[in-house]
PDB file of C-alpha atoms in Angstrom:
ATOM      1  CA  MET A   1      86.942  69.080  68.690  1.00 54.00           C
ATOM      2  CA  SER A   2      89.211  69.812  65.675  1.00 59.00           C
ATOM      3  CA  LYS A   3      90.797  73.083  67.375  1.00 59.00           C
ATOM      4  CA  ASN A   4      91.292  70.505  70.720  1.00 57.00           C
ATOM      5  CA  LEU A   5      92.811  67.658  68.360  1.00 58.00           C
ATOM      6  CA  GLU A   6      95.349  70.277  66.683  1.00 63.00           C
ATOM      7  CA  PHE A   7      96.551  71.392  70.104  1.00 54.00           C
ATOM      8  CA  ILE A   8      97.644  67.558  71.052  1.00 56.00           C
ATOM      9  CA  GLN A   9      98.804  66.969  67.976  1.00 58.00           C
ATOM     10  CA  VAL A  10     101.206  69.766  67.976  1.00 53.00           C
ATOM     11  CA  THR A  11     102.058  68.761  71.661  1.00 54.00           C
ATOM     12  CA  LEU A  12     102.759  65.129  71.083  1.00 52.00           C
ATOM     13  CA  LYS A  13     104.685  66.507  68.284  1.00 58.00           C
ATOM     14  CA  SER A  14     106.784  68.892  70.384  1.00 55.00           C
ATOM     15  CA  ARG A  15     107.105  65.981  73.343  1.00 57.00           C
ATOM     16  CA  GLN A  16     108.360  64.312  70.628  1.00 59.00           C
ATOM     17  CA  LEU A  17     110.644  66.874  69.628  1.00 52.00           C
ATOM     18  CA  LEU A  18     111.954  66.810  73.394  1.00 52.00           C
ATOM     19  CA  ASN A  19     112.452  63.156  73.897  1.00 60.00           C
ATOM     20  CA  THR A  20     114.984  63.478  70.378  1.00 58.00           C
ATOM     21  CA  SER A  21     117.093  65.901  70.996  1.00 68.00           C
ATOM     22  CA  PRO A  22     119.068  66.506  74.009  1.00 71.00           C
ATOM     23  CA  PHE A  23     120.606  69.772  72.878  1.00 69.00           C
ATOM     24  CA  LEU A  24     116.506  71.028  72.532  1.00 67.00           C
ATOM     25  CA  ARG A  25     116.474  70.205  75.944  1.00 68.00           C
ATOM     26  CA  GLY A  26     119.303  71.565  77.307  1.00 70.00           C
ATOM     27  CA  PHE A  27     118.834  74.764  75.170  1.00 67.00           C
ATOM     28  CA  LEU A  28     115.180  75.127  76.206  1.00 64.00           C
ATOM     29  CA  ALA A  29     116.350  74.644  80.194  1.00 65.00           C
ATOM     30  CA  VAL A  30     118.757  77.117  79.851  1.00 66.00           C
ATOM     31  CA  ILE A  31     115.833  79.495  78.669  1.00 70.00           C
ATOM     32  CA  VAL A  32     113.718  78.693  80.959  1.00 61.00           C
ATOM     33  CA  VAL A  33     115.979  79.266  84.140  1.00 63.00           C
ATOM     34  CA  GLY A  34     117.339  82.352  82.646  1.00 64.00           C
ATOM     35  CA  VAL A  35     113.499  84.142  82.359  1.00 58.00           C
ATOM     36  CA  PHE A  36     113.220  83.045  86.450  1.00 60.00           C
ATOM     37  CA  LEU A  37     116.866  84.672  87.143  1.00 61.00           C
ATOM     38  CA  LEU A  38     115.334  87.953  84.851  1.00 62.00           C
ATOM     39  CA  ILE A  39     112.240  87.646  87.060  1.00 59.00           C
ATOM     40  CA  GLY A  40     113.932  87.619  89.901  1.00 56.00           C
ATOM     41  CA  ILE A  41     116.383  89.930  89.957  1.00 51.00           C
ATOM     42  CA  HIS A  42     113.465  92.662  89.166  1.00 47.00           C
ATOM     43  CA  GLN A  43     111.416  91.437  91.969  1.00 43.00           C
ATOM     44  CA  PRO A  44     111.964  93.156  95.301  1.00 44.00           C
ATOM     45  CA  THR A  45     113.437  90.676  97.670  1.00 41.00           C
ATOM     46  CA  TYR A  46     111.427  89.661 100.189  1.00 37.00           C
ATOM     47  CA  ALA A  47     114.371  90.907 103.018  1.00 37.00           C
ATOM     48  CA  GLN A  48     114.402  94.520 102.447  1.00 54.00           C
ATOM     49  CA  ARG A  49     110.386  93.470 103.312  1.00 76.00           C
ATOM     50  CA  ILE A  50     109.351  94.412 106.751  1.00 86.00           C
ATOM     51  CA  SER A  51     107.094  93.454 108.914  1.00 90.00           C
ATOM     52  CA  PRO A  52     104.485  95.644 110.291  1.00 92.00           C
ATOM     53  CA  GLY A  53     105.078  94.962 114.078  1.00 92.00           C
ATOM     54  CA  ASP A  54     108.562  96.160 113.497  1.00 93.00           C
ATOM     55  CA  ALA A  55     107.781  98.837 111.028  1.00 95.00           C
ATOM     56  CA  TRP A  56     107.386 101.426 114.058  1.00 96.00           C
ATOM     57  CA  GLN A  57     110.677 101.874 115.250  1.00 96.00           C
ATOM     58  CA  PRO A  58     111.942 103.372 111.912  1.00 96.00           C
ATOM     59  CA  VAL A  59     109.177 106.036 111.919  1.00 97.00           C
ATOM     60  CA  TYR A  60     110.099 107.323 115.609  1.00 97.00           C
ATOM     61  CA  GLN A  61     113.512 107.454 114.097  1.00 96.00           C
ATOM     62  CA  GLN A  62     112.475 109.381 111.186  1.00 96.00           C
ATOM     63  CA  LEU A  63     110.385 111.832 113.428  1.00 97.00           C
ATOM     64  CA  PRO A  64     111.827 111.225 117.177  1.00 96.00           C
ATOM     65  CA  ASP A  65     109.517 113.783 118.695  1.00 96.00           C
ATOM     66  CA  LEU A  66     106.520 112.072 117.692  1.00 97.00           C
ATOM     67  CA  PRO A  67     103.951 111.144 120.841  1.00 97.00           C
ATOM     68  CA  ARG A  68     104.857 107.335 121.228  1.00 97.00           C
ATOM     69  CA  GLU A  69     102.356 106.939 124.293  1.00 97.00           C
ATOM     70  CA  ASN A  70     103.622 103.872 125.236  1.00 97.00           C
ATOM     71  CA  GLN A  71     102.690 104.182 128.580  1.00 97.00           C
ATOM     72  CA  TYR A  72     100.460 101.604 129.015  1.00 97.00           C
ATOM     73  CA  VAL A  73     100.123  98.524 130.817  1.00 97.00           C
ATOM     74  CA  SER A  74      99.940  94.827 129.663  1.00 97.00           C
ATOM     75  CA  LYS A  75      97.486  92.759 131.070  1.00 96.00           C
ATOM     76  CA  GLU A  76     100.020  89.268 130.298  1.00 96.00           C
ATOM     77  CA  THR A  77     102.775  90.749 132.009  1.00 96.00           C
ATOM     78  CA  GLY A  78     101.785  93.867 134.329  1.00 97.00           C
ATOM     79  CA  LYS A  79     104.481  95.514 133.505  1.00 97.00           C
ATOM     80  CA  VAL A  80     104.644  98.639 130.995  1.00 97.00           C
ATOM     81  CA  ALA A  81     104.453  97.821 127.079  1.00 97.00           C
ATOM     82  CA  GLU A  82     107.035 100.296 126.087  1.00 96.00           C
ATOM     83  CA  ASN A  83     106.983  98.809 122.289  1.00 96.00           C
ATOM     84  CA  ASN A  84     103.247  99.155 122.269  1.00 97.00           C
ATOM     85  CA  THR A  85     103.585 102.591 120.854  1.00 98.00           C
ATOM     86  CA  LEU A  86     101.428 104.862 119.356  1.00 98.00           C
ATOM     87  CA  VAL A  87     102.756 104.323 115.572  1.00 98.00           C
ATOM     88  CA  SER A  88     102.513 100.040 116.209  1.00 97.00           C
ATOM     89  CA  ARG A  89      98.784 100.465 117.249  1.00 98.00           C
ATOM     90  CA  MET A  90      97.612 102.811 114.099  1.00 98.00           C
ATOM     91  CA  ILE A  91      99.546 100.427 111.844  1.00 97.00           C
ATOM     92  CA  ARG A  92      97.769  97.613 113.320  1.00 97.00           C
ATOM     93  CA  TYR A  93      94.952  99.165 112.800  1.00 98.00           C
ATOM     94  CA  HIS A  94      95.629 100.474 109.412  1.00 97.00           C
ATOM     95  CA  ILE A  95      96.513  97.169 107.909  1.00 96.00           C
ATOM     96  CA  TYR A  96      94.699  94.710 110.317  1.00 96.00           C
ATOM     97  CA  VAL A  97      91.112  96.124 111.063  1.00 97.00           C
ATOM     98  CA  LYS A  98      90.602  98.131 107.780  1.00 97.00           C
ATOM     99  CA  GLY A  99      92.493  96.416 105.185  1.00 96.00           C
ATOM    100  CA  ARG A 100      93.837  99.208 103.936  1.00 96.00           C
ATOM    101  CA  ALA A 101      97.162  98.982 101.697  1.00 94.00           C
ATOM    102  CA  PRO A 102     100.267 100.194 103.723  1.00 95.00           C
ATOM    103  CA  ASN A 103     102.439 101.512 100.920  1.00 92.00           C
ATOM    104  CA  TYR A 104      99.917 104.366  99.703  1.00 94.00           C
ATOM    105  CA  ARG A 105      99.734 107.749 100.970  1.00 96.00           C
ATOM    106  CA  LEU A 106      96.187 108.054 100.330  1.00 97.00           C
ATOM    107  CA  ASP A 107      95.046 105.363 102.586  1.00 97.00           C
ATOM    108  CA  TRP A 108      97.710 106.282 105.485  1.00 98.00           C
ATOM    109  CA  LYS A 109      95.077 109.706 104.682  1.00 98.00           C
ATOM    110  CA  LEU A 110      92.247 107.751 105.267  1.00 98.00           C
ATOM    111  CA  THR A 111      93.485 106.484 107.864  1.00 98.00           C
ATOM    112  CA  LEU A 112      94.266 109.599 109.864  1.00 98.00           C
ATOM    113  CA  ALA A 113      90.702 110.814 108.441  1.00 98.00           C
ATOM    114  CA  ASP A 114      89.460 108.409 110.855  1.00 98.00           C
ATOM    115  CA  TYR A 115      91.414 108.664 113.643  1.00 98.00           C
ATOM    116  CA  LEU A 116      90.247 113.048 113.628  1.00 98.00           C
ATOM    117  CA  GLY A 117      86.388 111.868 112.777  1.00 97.00           C
ATOM    118  CA  ALA A 118      86.333 112.777 109.540  1.00 97.00           C
ATOM    119  CA  ASN A 119      86.209 109.598 108.021  1.00 96.00           C
ATOM    120  CA  GLU A 120      85.122 106.308 108.822  1.00 96.00           C
ATOM    121  CA  VAL A 121      83.413 105.639 112.262  1.00 97.00           C
ATOM    122  CA  MET A 122      86.481 104.103 114.866  1.00 97.00           C
ATOM    123  CA  TYR A 123      84.843 101.317 117.341  1.00 97.00           C
ATOM    124  CA  GLU A 124      87.038 100.883 120.905  1.00 97.00           C
ATOM    125  CA  THR A 125      86.027  97.346 120.679  1.00 97.00           C
ATOM    126  CA  SER A 126      88.100  96.322 118.010  1.00 97.00           C
ATOM    127  CA  TYR A 127      90.884  99.296 118.342  1.00 98.00           C
ATOM    128  CA  PRO A 128      94.523  97.688 118.658  1.00 97.00           C
ATOM    129  CA  GLY A 129      95.866  96.977 121.990  1.00 96.00           C
ATOM    130  CA  ASN A 130      92.122  96.804 123.828  1.00 96.00           C
ATOM    131  CA  ASP A 131      92.295  93.403 124.419  1.00 96.00           C
ATOM    132  CA  THR A 132      96.421  93.211 125.228  1.00 96.00           C
ATOM    133  CA  LEU A 133      96.520  96.194 127.143  1.00 97.00           C
ATOM    134  CA  ARG A 134      95.025  97.288 130.463  1.00 97.00           C
ATOM    135  CA  LYS A 135      93.869 100.339 129.520  1.00 97.00           C
ATOM    136  CA  ASN A 136      92.283 100.901 126.201  1.00 97.00           C
ATOM    137  CA  PRO A 137      94.504 103.174 124.157  1.00 98.00           C
ATOM    138  CA  PHE A 138      91.851 104.749 121.663  1.00 98.00           C
ATOM    139  CA  ASP A 139      91.296 108.043 123.160  1.00 98.00           C
ATOM    140  CA  SER A 140      94.179 109.051 124.139  1.00 97.00           C
ATOM    141  CA  ASP A 141      95.862 108.096 120.263  1.00 98.00           C
ATOM    142  CA  ARG A 142      92.577 110.051 119.085  1.00 98.00           C
ATOM    143  CA  ALA A 143      93.372 112.986 120.720  1.00 98.00           C
ATOM    144  CA  ALA A 144      97.503 112.564 120.385  1.00 98.00           C
ATOM    145  CA  ILE A 145      96.542 112.918 116.351  1.00 98.00           C
ATOM    146  CA  ALA A 146      93.957 115.379 117.097  1.00 98.00           C
ATOM    147  CA  ARG A 147      97.266 117.236 118.433  1.00 98.00           C
ATOM    148  CA  LEU A 148      99.304 117.509 115.448  1.00 98.00           C
ATOM    149  CA  ASN A 149      99.007 120.021 112.788  1.00 97.00           C
ATOM    150  CA  ARG A 150      98.546 119.256 109.615  1.00 97.00           C
ATOM    151  CA  ARG A 151     102.576 119.907 108.630  1.00 97.00           C
ATOM    152  CA  GLN A 152     102.879 116.724 111.535  1.00 97.00           C
ATOM    153  CA  ARG A 153     100.510 114.717 110.293  1.00 98.00           C
ATOM    154  CA  ASP A 154     102.070 115.139 106.879  1.00 97.00           C
ATOM    155  CA  ALA A 155     105.479 114.071 108.149  1.00 97.00           C
ATOM    156  CA  LEU A 156     103.777 110.949 109.767  1.00 98.00           C
ATOM    157  CA  VAL A 157     102.324 109.814 106.575  1.00 97.00           C
ATOM    158  CA  GLN A 158     105.643 110.209 104.416  1.00 96.00           C
ATOM    159  CA  ALA A 159     107.580 108.489 107.608  1.00 96.00           C
ATOM    160  CA  ILE A 160     104.949 105.232 107.083  1.00 97.00           C
ATOM    161  CA  VAL A 161     105.158 105.005 103.534  1.00 96.00           C
ATOM    162  CA  ASN A 162     108.910 105.342 103.516  1.00 94.00           C
ATOM    163  CA  VAL A 163     108.808 102.287 105.790  1.00 95.00           C
ATOM    164  CA  PHE A 164     106.496 100.770 103.768  1.00 94.00           C
ATOM    165  CA  SER A 165     107.940 101.639 100.255  1.00 90.00           C
ATOM    166  CA  PRO A 166     111.956 102.147 100.289  1.00 80.00           C
ATOM    167  CA  ASN A 167     112.255 102.299  96.629  1.00 76.00           C
ATOM    168  CA  SER A 168     109.004 105.476  96.660  1.00 63.00           C
ATOM    169  CA  GLN A 169     110.052 108.740  94.633  1.00 54.00           C
ATOM    170  CA  ASN A 170     109.705 110.721  97.727  1.00 57.00           C
ATOM    171  CA  THR A 171     111.756 109.366 100.214  1.00 56.00           C
ATOM    172  CA  GLN A 172     112.419 112.573 102.464  1.00 61.00           C
ATOM    173  CA  VAL A 173     110.244 113.483 105.040  1.00 62.00           C
ATOM    174  CA  PRO A 174     109.205 116.860 105.549  1.00 60.00           C
ATOM    175  CA  THR A 175     110.225 118.667 108.782  1.00 59.00           C
ATOM    176  CA  PRO A 176     107.039 118.194 111.061  1.00 54.00           C
ATOM    177  CA  ASN A 177     106.723 122.146 113.025  1.00 51.00           C
ATOM    178  CA  ASN A 178     106.683 120.785 116.452  1.00 47.00           C
ATOM    179  CA  SER A 179     104.222 123.837 117.966  1.00 44.00           C
ATOM    180  CA  ASN A 180     100.231 122.639 118.520  1.00 45.00           C
ATOM    181  CA  GLN A 181      99.030 125.806 116.502  1.00 45.00           C
ATOM    182  CA  SER A 182      97.769 124.773 113.151  1.00 44.00           C
ATOM    183  CA  GLU A 183      99.528 125.990 110.130  1.00 45.00           C
ATOM    184  CA  GLU A 184      98.974 128.635 108.610  1.00 43.00           C
ATOM    185  CA  THR A 185      98.891 129.336 104.625  1.00 43.00           C
ATOM    186  CA  THR A 186      98.768 131.884 102.588  1.00 41.00           C
ATOM    187  CA  PRO A 187      95.822 131.718 100.028  1.00 44.00           C
ATOM    188  CA  THR A 188      97.180 132.122  96.735  1.00 46.00           C
ATOM    189  CA  SER A 189      95.358 134.770  93.801  1.00 49.00           C
ATOM    190  CA  ARG A 190      93.991 132.575  91.169  1.00 53.00           C
ATOM    191  CA  GLN A 191      92.762 134.327  87.464  1.00 59.00           C
ATOM    192  CA  VAL A 192      89.591 134.140  86.822  1.00 56.00           C
ATOM    193  CA  PRO A 193      89.143 133.513  82.902  1.00 59.00           C
ATOM    194  CA  LYS A 194      86.829 137.422  81.175  1.00 61.00           C
ATOM    195  CA  PRO A 195      84.521 135.969  78.487  1.00 65.00           C
ATOM    196  CA  GLY A 196      86.047 136.099  75.256  1.00 63.00           C
ATOM    197  CA  ASN A 197      90.022 135.727  76.446  1.00 55.00           C
ATOM    198  CA  LEU A 198      90.761 132.385  76.013  1.00 54.00           C
TER     199      LEU A 198
END
């Protein structure tokens, strides 16, 4: 109880001090405004951030050979929904269906693993486009991702991360190998320590 009384007394004294000294009030106001300005300088501006609905466009600018899979007809208009692309559906799946962060490579790798059937189960009924397109693009989107080789999938992940994290360290998109064959890797020789060697 005594600590609460001390706090109240200190609060009252500081209010009295603020009420009696206009110079001190102005000085504190300048400090508070300065702190907010400094915080604002270090915060990213929202104008630089891209909305998930528009993020597919810069991905295709970085990777023009990536399949668009945008031949589906809209239920509402009866016309081809050209802006409903593989990447736009992948982004919606990643953010809205799975609730994953859009700016981490690992999360995008998990999403690719979902498409490849190696992580979590994907459901046709909750897949983006199921409710807005006449034909659900679920199977063909998964097939399109499966046709990409490892280098192309890495380039796709990096391009998406670049869009959502423009200030990331590794912003260079690796050049995708456009062949449908798997990327060949050369095994590296590993030296095994022998007993007694340190």
